[in-house]
Amino acid sequence: MSDEEARQSGGSSQAGAVTVSDVQELMRRKEEIEAQIKANYDMLESQKGIGMNEPLVDCEGYPRSDVDLYQVRTARHNIICLQNDHKAVMKQVEEALHQLHARDKEKQARDMAEAHKEAMSRKLGQSESQGPPQAFAKVNSISPGSPASIAGLQADDEIVEFGSVNTQNFQSLHNIGSVVQHSEGKPLNVTVIRRGEKHQLRLVPTRWAGKGLLGCNIIPLQR
């Protein structure tokens, strides 16, 4: 392809991009044509309402003398030409509106795709920034046969959730003690990290042969 052909190709693609102002110009042209058609019909009406199809000769075949034949012929010719122009403009308006609508749908689809991509990226970033759950306490020791041992707790388990207590609201071991006292005989969800893996357990604080309701020693972790 020569440079000249490339320029022409680029120019034609730019020319094909319809804008709102293009549609407005077409609508202005349409209204202008309609006004001209009306003016020509008004002229025919002023010639004794002769219209588009009435004969221009009298009953004897002579040109009518009661109308301006030149003006009537000119008006009829103008109306036919203007009606053809009107059809052409209406087709251009329809095509332009179709292009604008299609482009709006494409833009909407792109915007939705970008918004979804941004949301997923933000969600991924939050997940990465949060990282694995942080433990706030550690099981120091377990008494054999205790409720904690029966639940599956092991020494060195790092606690990230103990009932309603978690990393965000943990302040001291009194938080865990309060949950235990109010949950005697009721199952508690306990989440621990054991050798890098997360485990979810069900612990039921219960009176047993040993001391307390759990039978384990829990210590807070430094944060």
JSON list of C-alpha atoms in Angstrom, two decimals:
[
{"chain": "A", "resi": 1, "resn": "MET", "atom": "CA", "xyz": [0.00, 0.00, 0.00]},
{"chain": "A", "resi": 2, "resn": "SER", "atom": "CA", "xyz": [1.39, 3.42, -0.96]},
{"chain": "A", "resi": 3, "resn": "ASP", "atom": "CA", "xyz": [1.64, 6.35, 1.48]},
{"chain": "A", "resi": 4, "resn": "GLU", "atom": "CA", "xyz": [-1.20, 8.06, -0.37]},
{"chain": "A", "resi": 5, "resn": "GLU", "atom": "CA", "xyz": [-3.43, 4.99, -0.05]},
{"chain": "A", "resi": 6, "resn": "ALA", "atom": "CA", "xyz": [-2.56, 4.69, 3.62]},
{"chain": "A", "resi": 7, "resn": "ARG", "atom": "CA", "xyz": [-3.53, 8.32, 4.19]},
{"chain": "A", "resi": 8, "resn": "GLN", "atom": "CA", "xyz": [-6.79, 7.81, 2.36]},
{"chain": "A", "resi": 9, "resn": "SER", "atom": "CA", "xyz": [-7.54, 4.65, 4.34]},
{"chain": "A", "resi": 10, "resn": "GLY", "atom": "CA", "xyz": [-6.85, 6.42, 7.64]},
{"chain": "A", "resi": 11, "resn": "GLY", "atom": "CA", "xyz": [-8.95, 9.37, 6.57]},
{"chain": "A", "resi": 12, "resn": "SER", "atom": "CA", "xyz": [-11.89, 7.16, 5.60]},
{"chain": "A", "resi": 13, "resn": "SER", "atom": "CA", "xyz": [-11.82, 5.33, 8.93]},
{"chain": "A", "resi": 14, "resn": "GLN", "atom": "CA", "xyz": [-11.81, 8.66, 10.80]},
{"chain": "A", "resi": 15, "resn": "ALA", "atom": "CA", "xyz": [-14.59, 9.96, 8.62]},
{"chain": "A", "resi": 16, "resn": "GLY", "atom": "CA", "xyz": [-16.64, 6.86, 9.45]},
{"chain": "A", "resi": 17, "resn": "ALA", "atom": "CA", "xyz": [-16.64, 7.68, 13.18]},
{"chain": "A", "resi": 18, "resn": "VAL", "atom": "CA", "xyz": [-20.07, 9.21, 13.72]},
{"chain": "A", "resi": 19, "resn": "THR", "atom": "CA", "xyz": [-20.46, 11.80, 16.47]},
{"chain": "A", "resi": 20, "resn": "VAL", "atom": "CA", "xyz": [-23.48, 13.31, 18.17]},
{"chain": "A", "resi": 21, "resn": "SER", "atom": "CA", "xyz": [-22.83, 16.57, 16.33]},
{"chain": "A", "resi": 22, "resn": "ASP", "atom": "CA", "xyz": [-23.04, 14.65, 13.05]},
{"chain": "A", "resi": 23, "resn": "VAL", "atom": "CA", "xyz": [-26.49, 13.39, 13.98]},
{"chain": "A", "resi": 24, "resn": "GLN", "atom": "CA", "xyz": [-27.55, 16.87, 15.04]},
{"chain": "A", "resi": 25, "resn": "GLU", "atom": "CA", "xyz": [-26.41, 18.24, 11.67]},
{"chain": "A", "resi": 26, "resn": "LEU", "atom": "CA", "xyz": [-28.37, 15.52, 9.85]},
{"chain": "A", "resi": 27, "resn": "MET", "atom": "CA", "xyz": [-31.48, 16.37, 11.88]},
{"chain": "A", "resi": 28, "resn": "ARG", "atom": "CA", "xyz": [-31.02, 20.05, 11.04]},
{"chain": "A", "resi": 29, "resn": "ARG", "atom": "CA", "xyz": [-30.76, 19.13, 7.34]},
{"chain": "A", "resi": 30, "resn": "LYS", "atom": "CA", "xyz": [-33.88, 16.94, 7.63]},
{"chain": "A", "resi": 31, "resn": "GLU", "atom": "CA", "xyz": [-35.90, 19.78, 9.17]},
{"chain": "A", "resi": 32, "resn": "GLU", "atom": "CA", "xyz": [-34.62, 22.15, 6.49]},
{"chain": "A", "resi": 33, "resn": "ILE", "atom": "CA", "xyz": [-35.78, 19.79, 3.71]},
{"chain": "A", "resi": 34, "resn": "GLU", "atom": "CA", "xyz": [-39.17, 19.36, 5.37]},
{"chain": "A", "resi": 35, "resn": "ALA", "atom": "CA", "xyz": [-39.57, 23.12, 5.53]},
{"chain": "A", "resi": 36, "resn": "GLN", "atom": "CA", "xyz": [-38.72, 23.44, 1.83]},
{"chain": "A", "resi": 37, "resn": "ILE", "atom": "CA", "xyz": [-41.21, 20.68, 0.93]},
{"chain": "A", "resi": 38, "resn": "LYS", "atom": "CA", "xyz": [-43.91, 22.50, 2.89]},
{"chain": "A", "resi": 39, "resn": "ALA", "atom": "CA", "xyz": [-43.10, 25.79, 1.17]},
{"chain": "A", "resi": 40, "resn": "ASN", "atom": "CA", "xyz": [-43.49, 24.16, -2.25]},
{"chain": "A", "resi": 41, "resn": "TYR", "atom": "CA", "xyz": [-46.77, 22.52, -1.26]},
{"chain": "A", "resi": 42, "resn": "ASP", "atom": "CA", "xyz": [-47.99, 25.90, 0.02]},
{"chain": "A", "resi": 43, "resn": "MET", "atom": "CA", "xyz": [-47.15, 27.38, -3.38]},
{"chain": "A", "resi": 44, "resn": "LEU", "atom": "CA", "xyz": [-49.19, 24.67, -5.12]},
{"chain": "A", "resi": 45, "resn": "GLU", "atom": "CA", "xyz": [-52.05, 25.32, -2.74]},
{"chain": "A", "resi": 46, "resn": "SER", "atom": "CA", "xyz": [-51.94, 29.01, -3.67]},
{"chain": "A", "resi": 47, "resn": "GLN", "atom": "CA", "xyz": [-52.40, 27.99, -7.32]},
{"chain": "A", "resi": 48, "resn": "LYS", "atom": "CA", "xyz": [-56.04, 27.04, -6.79]},
{"chain": "A", "resi": 49, "resn": "GLY", "atom": "CA", "xyz": [-55.00, 23.96, -4.80]},
{"chain": "A", "resi": 50, "resn": "ILE", "atom": "CA", "xyz": [-53.66, 22.28, -7.89]},
{"chain": "A", "resi": 51, "resn": "GLY", "atom": "CA", "xyz": [-51.55, 19.76, -5.97]},
{"chain": "A", "resi": 52, "resn": "MET", "atom": "CA", "xyz": [-49.16, 17.22, -7.50]},
{"chain": "A", "resi": 53, "resn": "ASN", "atom": "CA", "xyz": [-51.46, 15.33, -9.88]},
{"chain": "A", "resi": 54, "resn": "GLU", "atom": "CA", "xyz": [-54.09, 17.71, -11.21]},
{"chain": "A", "resi": 55, "resn": "PRO", "atom": "CA", "xyz": [-53.88, 18.29, -15.00]},
{"chain": "A", "resi": 56, "resn": "LEU", "atom": "CA", "xyz": [-52.26, 21.48, -16.31]},
{"chain": "A", "resi": 57, "resn": "VAL", "atom": "CA", "xyz": [-54.52, 21.65, -19.39]},
{"chain": "A", "resi": 58, "resn": "ASP", "atom": "CA", "xyz": [-58.18, 22.51, -19.66]},
{"chain": "A", "resi": 59, "resn": "CYS", "atom": "CA", "xyz": [-60.94, 20.30, -20.99]},
{"chain": "A", "resi": 60, "resn": "GLU", "atom": "CA", "xyz": [-60.05, 21.30, -24.54]},
{"chain": "A", "resi": 61, "resn": "GLY", "atom": "CA", "xyz": [-56.41, 20.35, -24.12]},
{"chain": "A", "resi": 62, "resn": "TYR", "atom": "CA", "xyz": [-55.03, 23.88, -23.91]},
{"chain": "A", "resi": 63, "resn": "PRO", "atom": "CA", "xyz": [-52.62, 24.99, -21.13]},
{"chain": "A", "resi": 64, "resn": "ARG", "atom": "CA", "xyz": [-54.55, 26.33, -18.17]},
{"chain": "A", "resi": 65, "resn": "SER", "atom": "CA", "xyz": [-54.60, 30.08, -17.95]},
{"chain": "A", "resi": 66, "resn": "ASP", "atom": "CA", "xyz": [-55.82, 30.28, -14.35]},
{"chain": "A", "resi": 67, "resn": "VAL", "atom": "CA", "xyz": [-52.52, 29.08, -12.82]},
{"chain": "A", "resi": 68, "resn": "ASP", "atom": "CA", "xyz": [-48.84, 29.93, -13.22]},
{"chain": "A", "resi": 69, "resn": "LEU", "atom": "CA", "xyz": [-47.69, 26.82, -15.09]},
{"chain": "A", "resi": 70, "resn": "TYR", "atom": "CA", "xyz": [-44.00, 27.57, -14.64]},
{"chain": "A", "resi": 71, "resn": "GLN", "atom": "CA", "xyz": [-44.34, 27.91, -10.86]},
{"chain": "A", "resi": 72, "resn": "VAL", "atom": "CA", "xyz": [-46.48, 24.77, -10.64]},
{"chain": "A", "resi": 73, "resn": "ARG", "atom": "CA", "xyz": [-44.03, 22.67, -12.67]},
{"chain": "A", "resi": 74, "resn": "THR", "atom": "CA", "xyz": [-41.09, 24.05, -10.71]},
{"chain": "A", "resi": 75, "resn": "ALA", "atom": "CA", "xyz": [-42.79, 23.35, -7.37]},
{"chain": "A", "resi": 76, "resn": "ARG", "atom": "CA", "xyz": [-43.70, 19.79, -8.39]},
{"chain": "A", "resi": 77, "resn": "HIS", "atom": "CA", "xyz": [-40.15, 19.12, -9.55]},
{"chain": "A", "resi": 78, "resn": "ASN", "atom": "CA", "xyz": [-38.74, 20.58, -6.35]},
{"chain": "A", "resi": 79, "resn": "ILE", "atom": "CA", "xyz": [-41.04, 18.45, -4.20]},
{"chain": "A", "resi": 80, "resn": "ILE", "atom": "CA", "xyz": [-40.01, 15.23, -5.97]},
{"chain": "A", "resi": 81, "resn": "CYS", "atom": "CA", "xyz": [-36.30, 16.06, -5.60]},
{"chain": "A", "resi": 82, "resn": "LEU", "atom": "CA", "xyz": [-36.72, 17.14, -1.97]},
{"chain": "A", "resi": 83, "resn": "GLN", "atom": "CA", "xyz": [-38.64, 13.97, -1.08]},
{"chain": "A", "resi": 84, "resn": "ASN", "atom": "CA", "xyz": [-35.76, 11.90, -2.47]},
{"chain": "A", "resi": 85, "resn": "ASP", "atom": "CA", "xyz": [-33.32, 14.02, -0.46]},
{"chain": "A", "resi": 86, "resn": "HIS", "atom": "CA", "xyz": [-35.50, 13.50, 2.62]},
{"chain": "A", "resi": 87, "resn": "LYS", "atom": "CA", "xyz": [-35.42, 9.72, 2.22]},
{"chain": "A", "resi": 88, "resn": "ALA", "atom": "CA", "xyz": [-31.63, 9.79, 1.85]},
{"chain": "A", "resi": 89, "resn": "VAL", "atom": "CA", "xyz": [-31.19, 11.96, 4.96]},
{"chain": "A", "resi": 90, "resn": "MET", "atom": "CA", "xyz": [-33.53, 9.77, 7.02]},
{"chain": "A", "resi": 91, "resn": "LYS", "atom": "CA", "xyz": [-31.47, 6.72, 6.03]},
{"chain": "A", "resi": 92, "resn": "GLN", "atom": "CA", "xyz": [-28.28, 8.53, 7.11]},
{"chain": "A", "resi": 93, "resn": "VAL", "atom": "CA", "xyz": [-29.92, 9.46, 10.43]},
{"chain": "A", "resi": 94, "resn": "GLU", "atom": "CA", "xyz": [-30.95, 5.85, 11.04]},
{"chain": "A", "resi": 95, "resn": "GLU", "atom": "CA", "xyz": [-27.47, 4.54, 10.24]},
{"chain": "A", "resi": 96, "resn": "ALA", "atom": "CA", "xyz": [-25.79, 7.21, 12.40]},
{"chain": "A", "resi": 97, "resn": "LEU", "atom": "CA", "xyz": [-28.04, 6.47, 15.38]},
{"chain": "A", "resi": 98, "resn": "HIS", "atom": "CA", "xyz": [-27.35, 2.76, 14.95]},
{"chain": "A", "resi": 99, "resn": "GLN", "atom": "CA", "xyz": [-23.57, 3.39, 15.00]},
{"chain": "A", "resi": 100, "resn": "LEU", "atom": "CA", "xyz": [-23.83, 5.60, 18.09]},
{"chain": "A", "resi": 101, "resn": "HIS", "atom": "CA", "xyz": [-25.94, 3.00, 19.89]},
{"chain": "A", "resi": 102, "resn": "ALA", "atom": "CA", "xyz": [-23.52, 0.20, 18.97]},
{"chain": "A", "resi": 103, "resn": "ARG", "atom": "CA", "xyz": [-20.55, 2.28, 20.13]},
{"chain": "A", "resi": 104, "resn": "ASP", "atom": "CA", "xyz": [-22.30, 3.09, 23.42]},
{"chain": "A", "resi": 105, "resn": "LYS", "atom": "CA", "xyz": [-22.92, -0.63, 24.01]},
{"chain": "A", "resi": 106, "resn": "GLU", "atom": "CA", "xyz": [-19.27, -1.40, 23.29]},
{"chain": "A", "resi": 107, "resn": "LYS", "atom": "CA", "xyz": [-18.13, 1.33, 25.66]},
{"chain": "A", "resi": 108, "resn": "GLN", "atom": "CA", "xyz": [-20.51, 0.09, 28.35]},
{"chain": "A", "resi": 109, "resn": "ALA", "atom": "CA", "xyz": [-19.17, -3.45, 27.94]},
{"chain": "A", "resi": 110, "resn": "ARG", "atom": "CA", "xyz": [-15.57, -2.17, 28.16]},
{"chain": "A", "resi": 111, "resn": "ASP", "atom": "CA", "xyz": [-16.39, -0.09, 31.26]},
{"chain": "A", "resi": 112, "resn": "MET", "atom": "CA", "xyz": [-18.01, -3.09, 32.95]},
{"chain": "A", "resi": 113, "resn": "ALA", "atom": "CA", "xyz": [-15.05, -5.31, 32.10]},
{"chain": "A", "resi": 114, "resn": "GLU", "atom": "CA", "xyz": [-12.60, -2.72, 33.44]},
{"chain": "A", "resi": 115, "resn": "ALA", "atom": "CA", "xyz": [-14.67, -2.25, 36.61]},
{"chain": "A", "resi": 116, "resn": "HIS", "atom": "CA", "xyz": [-14.76, -6.01, 37.17]},
{"chain": "A", "resi": 117, "resn": "LYS", "atom": "CA", "xyz": [-11.02, -6.28, 36.56]},
{"chain": "A", "resi": 118, "resn": "GLU", "atom": "CA", "xyz": [-10.35, -3.42, 38.99]},
{"chain": "A", "resi": 119, "resn": "ALA", "atom": "CA", "xyz": [-12.60, -4.99, 41.64]},
{"chain": "A", "resi": 120, "resn": "MET", "atom": "CA", "xyz": [-10.87, -8.35, 41.28]},
{"chain": "A", "resi": 121, "resn": "SER", "atom": "CA", "xyz": [-7.47, -6.67, 41.45]},
{"chain": "A", "resi": 122, "resn": "ARG", "atom": "CA", "xyz": [-8.49, -4.75, 44.57]},
{"chain": "A", "resi": 123, "resn": "LYS", "atom": "CA", "xyz": [-9.86, -7.92, 46.17]},
{"chain": "A", "resi": 124, "resn": "LEU", "atom": "CA", "xyz": [-6.65, -9.79, 45.35]},
{"chain": "A", "resi": 125, "resn": "GLY", "atom": "CA", "xyz": [-4.58, -6.94, 46.76]},
{"chain": "A", "resi": 126, "resn": "GLN", "atom": "CA", "xyz": [-6.59, -6.97, 49.98]},
{"chain": "A", "resi": 127, "resn": "SER", "atom": "CA", "xyz": [-6.19, -10.73, 50.30]},
{"chain": "A", "resi": 128, "resn": "GLU", "atom": "CA", "xyz": [-2.44, -10.44, 49.79]},
{"chain": "A", "resi": 129, "resn": "SER", "atom": "CA", "xyz": [-2.14, -7.56, 52.24]},
{"chain": "A", "resi": 130, "resn": "GLN", "atom": "CA", "xyz": [-4.15, -9.39, 54.89]},
{"chain": "A", "resi": 131, "resn": "GLY", "atom": "CA", "xyz": [-2.10, -12.58, 54.49]},
{"chain": "A", "resi": 132, "resn": "PRO", "atom": "CA", "xyz": [-2.73, -15.60, 56.74]},
{"chain": "A", "resi": 133, "resn": "PRO", "atom": "CA", "xyz": [-4.72, -15.08, 59.99]},
{"chain": "A", "resi": 134, "resn": "GLN", "atom": "CA", "xyz": [-2.56, -13.93, 62.89]},
{"chain": "A", "resi": 135, "resn": "ALA", "atom": "CA", "xyz": [-2.59, -15.90, 66.13]},
{"chain": "A", "resi": 136, "resn": "PHE", "atom": "CA", "xyz": [-3.12, -14.05, 69.42]},
{"chain": "A", "resi": 137, "resn": "ALA", "atom": "CA", "xyz": [-2.53, -16.91, 71.89]},
{"chain": "A", "resi": 138, "resn": "LYS", "atom": "CA", "xyz": [-0.80, -20.26, 72.17]},
{"chain": "A", "resi": 139, "resn": "VAL", "atom": "CA", "xyz": [-1.61, -23.56, 73.88]},
{"chain": "A", "resi": 140, "resn": "ASN", "atom": "CA", "xyz": [1.27, -24.07, 76.30]},
{"chain": "A", "resi": 141, "resn": "SER", "atom": "CA", "xyz": [0.23, -27.45, 77.73]},
{"chain": "A", "resi": 142, "resn": "ILE", "atom": "CA", "xyz": [-2.65, -29.97, 77.63]},
{"chain": "A", "resi": 143, "resn": "SER", "atom": "CA", "xyz": [-3.86, -32.27, 80.43]},
{"chain": "A", "resi": 144, "resn": "PRO", "atom": "CA", "xyz": [-4.68, -35.81, 79.26]},
{"chain": "A", "resi": 145, "resn": "GLY", "atom": "CA", "xyz": [-8.42, -36.62, 79.30]},
{"chain": "A", "resi": 146, "resn": "SER", "atom": "CA", "xyz": [-9.36, -32.95, 79.58]},
{"chain": "A", "resi": 147, "resn": "PRO", "atom": "CA", "xyz": [-12.07, -31.26, 77.43]},
{"chain": "A", "resi": 148, "resn": "ALA", "atom": "CA", "xyz": [-9.29, -29.52, 75.48]},
{"chain": "A", "resi": 149, "resn": "SER", "atom": "CA", "xyz": [-7.57, -32.86, 74.79]},
{"chain": "A", "resi": 150, "resn": "ILE", "atom": "CA", "xyz": [-10.85, -34.48, 73.77]},
{"chain": "A", "resi": 151, "resn": "ALA", "atom": "CA", "xyz": [-11.51, -31.57, 71.36]},
{"chain": "A", "resi": 152, "resn": "GLY", "atom": "CA", "xyz": [-8.16, -32.24, 69.69]},
{"chain": "A", "resi": 153, "resn": "LEU", "atom": "CA", "xyz": [-6.14, -29.28, 70.96]},
{"chain": "A", "resi": 154, "resn": "GLN", "atom": "CA", "xyz": [-2.40, -29.89, 71.13]},
{"chain": "A", "resi": 155, "resn": "ALA", "atom": "CA", "xyz": [0.49, -28.14, 72.79]},
{"chain": "A", "resi": 156, "resn": "ASP", "atom": "CA", "xyz": [2.00, -25.36, 70.67]},
{"chain": "A", "resi": 157, "resn": "ASP", "atom": "CA", "xyz": [-1.26, -24.83, 68.73]},
{"chain": "A", "resi": 158, "resn": "GLU", "atom": "CA", "xyz": [-1.53, -21.14, 67.90]},
{"chain": "A", "resi": 159, "resn": "ILE", "atom": "CA", "xyz": [-5.06, -19.80, 68.41]},
{"chain": "A", "resi": 160, "resn": "VAL", "atom": "CA", "xyz": [-6.53, -17.43, 65.80]},
{"chain": "A", "resi": 161, "resn": "GLU", "atom": "CA", "xyz": [-10.16, -17.80, 66.91]},
{"chain": "A", "resi": 162, "resn": "PHE", "atom": "CA", "xyz": [-11.70, -18.87, 70.19]},
{"chain": "A", "resi": 163, "resn": "GLY", "atom": "CA", "xyz": [-15.48, -18.58, 70.11]},
{"chain": "A", "resi": 164, "resn": "SER", "atom": "CA", "xyz": [-16.20, -14.89, 69.64]},
{"chain": "A", "resi": 165, "resn": "VAL", "atom": "CA", "xyz": [-12.60, -13.89, 70.40]},
{"chain": "A", "resi": 166, "resn": "ASN", "atom": "CA", "xyz": [-10.32, -13.21, 67.44]},
{"chain": "A", "resi": 167, "resn": "THR", "atom": "CA", "xyz": [-7.19, -11.27, 66.54]},
{"chain": "A", "resi": 168, "resn": "GLN", "atom": "CA", "xyz": [-9.10, -8.00, 66.12]},
{"chain": "A", "resi": 169, "resn": "ASN", "atom": "CA", "xyz": [-10.85, -7.96, 69.52]},
{"chain": "A", "resi": 170, "resn": "PHE", "atom": "CA", "xyz": [-8.42, -9.92, 71.72]},
{"chain": "A", "resi": 171, "resn": "GLN", "atom": "CA", "xyz": [-7.02, -7.85, 74.57]},
{"chain": "A", "resi": 172, "resn": "SER", "atom": "CA", "xyz": [-6.04, -10.31, 77.27]},
{"chain": "A", "resi": 173, "resn": "LEU", "atom": "CA", "xyz": [-6.64, -13.88, 78.48]},
{"chain": "A", "resi": 174, "resn": "HIS", "atom": "CA", "xyz": [-9.62, -12.54, 80.40]},
{"chain": "A", "resi": 175, "resn": "ASN", "atom": "CA", "xyz": [-11.45, -12.45, 77.05]},
{"chain": "A", "resi": 176, "resn": "ILE", "atom": "CA", "xyz": [-11.01, -16.20, 76.64]},
{"chain": "A", "resi": 177, "resn": "GLY", "atom": "CA", "xyz": [-11.86, -16.83, 80.31]},
{"chain": "A", "resi": 178, "resn": "SER", "atom": "CA", "xyz": [-15.11, -14.89, 79.95]},
{"chain": "A", "resi": 179, "resn": "VAL", "atom": "CA", "xyz": [-16.13, -16.86, 76.85]},
{"chain": "A", "resi": 180, "resn": "VAL", "atom": "CA", "xyz": [-15.36, -20.15, 78.61]},
{"chain": "A", "resi": 181, "resn": "GLN", "atom": "CA", "xyz": [-17.39, -19.23, 81.71]},
{"chain": "A", "resi": 182, "resn": "HIS", "atom": "CA", "xyz": [-20.43, -18.26, 79.61]},
{"chain": "A", "resi": 183, "resn": "SER", "atom": "CA", "xyz": [-20.17, -21.35, 77.40]},
{"chain": "A", "resi": 184, "resn": "GLU", "atom": "CA", "xyz": [-20.09, -24.20, 79.90]},
{"chain": "A", "resi": 185, "resn": "GLY", "atom": "CA", "xyz": [-21.61, -27.25, 78.24]},
{"chain": "A", "resi": 186, "resn": "LYS", "atom": "CA", "xyz": [-21.89, -25.45, 74.90]},
{"chain": "A", "resi": 187, "resn": "PRO", "atom": "CA", "xyz": [-19.65, -26.10, 71.88]},
{"chain": "A", "resi": 188, "resn": "LEU", "atom": "CA", "xyz": [-17.18, -23.39, 70.89]},
{"chain": "A", "resi": 189, "resn": "ASN", "atom": "CA", "xyz": [-15.56, -23.05, 67.48]},
{"chain": "A", "resi": 190, "resn": "VAL", "atom": "CA", "xyz": [-11.81, -22.87, 67.91]},
{"chain": "A", "resi": 191, "resn": "THR", "atom": "CA", "xyz": [-9.44, -22.23, 65.00]},
{"chain": "A", "resi": 192, "resn": "VAL", "atom": "CA", "xyz": [-5.73, -22.92, 65.43]},
{"chain": "A", "resi": 193, "resn": "ILE", "atom": "CA", "xyz": [-2.58, -22.91, 63.30]},
{"chain": "A", "resi": 194, "resn": "ARG", "atom": "CA", "xyz": [-0.63, -26.15, 63.70]},
{"chain": "A", "resi": 195, "resn": "ARG", "atom": "CA", "xyz": [2.68, -26.51, 61.86]},
{"chain": "A", "resi": 196, "resn": "GLY", "atom": "CA", "xyz": [1.57, -23.94, 59.30]},
{"chain": "A", "resi": 197, "resn": "GLU", "atom": "CA", "xyz": [-1.86, -25.49, 58.67]},
{"chain": "A", "resi": 198, "resn": "LYS", "atom": "CA", "xyz": [-5.22, -24.20, 59.86]},
{"chain": "A", "resi": 199, "resn": "HIS", "atom": "CA", "xyz": [-7.44, -26.54, 61.90]},
{"chain": "A", "resi": 200, "resn": "GLN", "atom": "CA", "xyz": [-10.98, -25.94, 63.08]},
{"chain": "A", "resi": 201, "resn": "LEU", "atom": "CA", "xyz": [-12.04, -27.67, 66.29]},
{"chain": "A", "resi": 202, "resn": "ARG", "atom": "CA", "xyz": [-15.15, -27.88, 68.49]},
{"chain": "A", "resi": 203, "resn": "LEU", "atom": "CA", "xyz": [-14.39, -27.43, 72.16]},
{"chain": "A", "resi": 204, "resn": "VAL", "atom": "CA", "xyz": [-17.03, -27.90, 74.87]},
{"chain": "A", "resi": 205, "resn": "PRO", "atom": "CA", "xyz": [-16.03, -26.33, 78.22]},
{"chain": "A", "resi": 206, "resn": "THR", "atom": "CA", "xyz": [-16.99, -28.99, 80.78]},
{"chain": "A", "resi": 207, "resn": "ARG", "atom": "CA", "xyz": [-16.33, -29.80, 84.45]},
{"chain": "A", "resi": 208, "resn": "TRP", "atom": "CA", "xyz": [-14.01, -32.76, 84.65]},
{"chain": "A", "resi": 209, "resn": "ALA", "atom": "CA", "xyz": [-11.70, -34.46, 87.15]},
{"chain": "A", "resi": 210, "resn": "GLY", "atom": "CA", "xyz": [-9.04, -31.79, 86.75]},
{"chain": "A", "resi": 211, "resn": "LYS", "atom": "CA", "xyz": [-8.96, -28.05, 87.31]},
{"chain": "A", "resi": 212, "resn": "GLY", "atom": "CA", "xyz": [-11.06, -25.60, 85.31]},
{"chain": "A", "resi": 213, "resn": "LEU", "atom": "CA", "xyz": [-13.35, -26.21, 82.35]},
{"chain": "A", "resi": 214, "resn": "LEU", "atom": "CA", "xyz": [-10.69, -26.75, 79.67]},
{"chain": "A", "resi": 215, "resn": "GLY", "atom": "CA", "xyz": [-7.71, -28.57, 81.12]},
{"chain": "A", "resi": 216, "resn": "CYS", "atom": "CA", "xyz": [-5.14, -26.62, 79.17]},
{"chain": "A", "resi": 217, "resn": "ASN", "atom": "CA", "xyz": [-2.77, -23.74, 79.74]},
{"chain": "A", "resi": 218, "resn": "ILE", "atom": "CA", "xyz": [-3.05, -20.86, 77.26]},
{"chain": "A", "resi": 219, "resn": "ILE", "atom": "CA", "xyz": [-0.57, -18.01, 77.04]},
{"chain": "A", "resi": 220, "resn": "PRO", "atom": "CA", "xyz": [-0.85, -14.77, 75.00]},
{"chain": "A", "resi": 221, "resn": "LEU", "atom": "CA", "xyz": [1.47, -14.14, 72.07]},
{"chain": "A", "resi": 222, "resn": "GLN", "atom": "CA", "xyz": [3.46, -10.94, 71.73]},
{"chain": "A", "resi": 223, "resn": "ARG", "atom": "CA", "xyz": [2.06, -8.78, 68.86]}
]
